XYZ file of C-alpha atoms in Angstrom:
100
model
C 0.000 0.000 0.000
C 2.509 2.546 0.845
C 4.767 1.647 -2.632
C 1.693 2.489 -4.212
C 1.166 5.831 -2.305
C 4.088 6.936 -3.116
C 4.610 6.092 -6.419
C 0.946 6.174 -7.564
C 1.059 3.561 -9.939
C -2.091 2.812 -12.542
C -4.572 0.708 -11.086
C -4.531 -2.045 -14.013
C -2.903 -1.160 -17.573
C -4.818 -1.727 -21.109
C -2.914 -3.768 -23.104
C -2.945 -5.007 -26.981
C -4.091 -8.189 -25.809
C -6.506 -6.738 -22.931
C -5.948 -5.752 -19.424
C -3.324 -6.502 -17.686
C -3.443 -6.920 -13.891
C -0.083 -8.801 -12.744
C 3.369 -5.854 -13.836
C 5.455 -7.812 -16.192
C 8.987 -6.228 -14.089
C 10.207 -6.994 -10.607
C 10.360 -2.884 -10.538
C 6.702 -2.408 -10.829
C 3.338 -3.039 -9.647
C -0.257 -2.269 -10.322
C -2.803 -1.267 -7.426
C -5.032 -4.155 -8.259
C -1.430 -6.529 -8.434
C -1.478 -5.379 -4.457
C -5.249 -6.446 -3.662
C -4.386 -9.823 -5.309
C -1.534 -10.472 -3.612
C -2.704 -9.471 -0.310
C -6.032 -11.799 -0.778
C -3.697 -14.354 -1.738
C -1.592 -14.021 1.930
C -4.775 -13.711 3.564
C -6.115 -17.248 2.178
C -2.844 -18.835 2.598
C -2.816 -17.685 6.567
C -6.843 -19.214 6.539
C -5.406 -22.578 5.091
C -2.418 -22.861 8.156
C -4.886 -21.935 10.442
C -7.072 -24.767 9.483
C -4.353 -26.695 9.439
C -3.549 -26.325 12.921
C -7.276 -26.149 14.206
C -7.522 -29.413 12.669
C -4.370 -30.802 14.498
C -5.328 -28.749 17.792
C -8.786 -29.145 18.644
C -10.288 -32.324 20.089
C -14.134 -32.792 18.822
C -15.106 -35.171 15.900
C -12.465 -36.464 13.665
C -14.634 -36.020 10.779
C -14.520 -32.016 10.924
C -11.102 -32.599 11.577
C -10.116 -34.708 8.803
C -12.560 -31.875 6.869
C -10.812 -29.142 8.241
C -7.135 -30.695 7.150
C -8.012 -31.585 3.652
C -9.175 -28.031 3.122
C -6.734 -26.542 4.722
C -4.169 -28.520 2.523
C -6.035 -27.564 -0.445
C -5.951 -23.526 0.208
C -2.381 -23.600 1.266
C -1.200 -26.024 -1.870
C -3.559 -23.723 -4.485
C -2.993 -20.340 -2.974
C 0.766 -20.822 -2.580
C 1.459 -21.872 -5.989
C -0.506 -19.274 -7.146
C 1.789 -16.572 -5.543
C 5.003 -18.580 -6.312
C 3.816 -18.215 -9.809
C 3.000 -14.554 -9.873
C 6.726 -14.212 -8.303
C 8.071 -16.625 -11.060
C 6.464 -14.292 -13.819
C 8.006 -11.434 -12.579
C 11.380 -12.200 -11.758
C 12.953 -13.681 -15.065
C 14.859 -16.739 -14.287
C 13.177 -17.758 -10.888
C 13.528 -21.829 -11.364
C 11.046 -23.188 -8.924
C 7.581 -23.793 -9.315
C 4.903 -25.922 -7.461
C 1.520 -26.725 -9.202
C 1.030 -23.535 -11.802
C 3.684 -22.552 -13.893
């Protein structure tokens, strides 16, 4: 947020092929490029917690088993994701998990 206060970057740019919301460069960002990536955090923080409410608590071991497999699921999909937003923008970044 404050990178984007300061520099007061576009919110998304118009492109030949449509709109683009992800910056192509490591040394830019779009406003809407911070909303995504801060949703992104926020659902990888909801998978660990279910995660470890699934490992903590004590009730039925069908929520928990529920709980886990979802939990997996968000942190797997929502990491990947971010890994490959980070993988478009910095050319030559090697790893990748499930999206390239």
């Amino acid at each position: 947020q404050m990178w984007n206060h300061i520099r007061g970057p576009p919110f998304v740019q118009k492109t030949q092929n449509g709109v683009a919301y992800i910056h192509g460069s490591s040394q830019g960002q779009f406003v809407v490029e911070t909303y995504f990536v801060m949703l992104i955090y926020g659902l990888i923080v909801c998978g660990m917690i279910m995660l470890m409410e699934a490992g903590d608590s004590k009730g039925d071991s069908g929520k928990r088993q529920v709980l886990a497999v979802v939990g997996l699921g968000l942190l797997a999909i929502f990491f990947s994701l971010i890994l490959s937003i980070f993988r478009s923008k910095a050319g030559g970044y090697p790893y990748s998990f499930l999206f390239k």
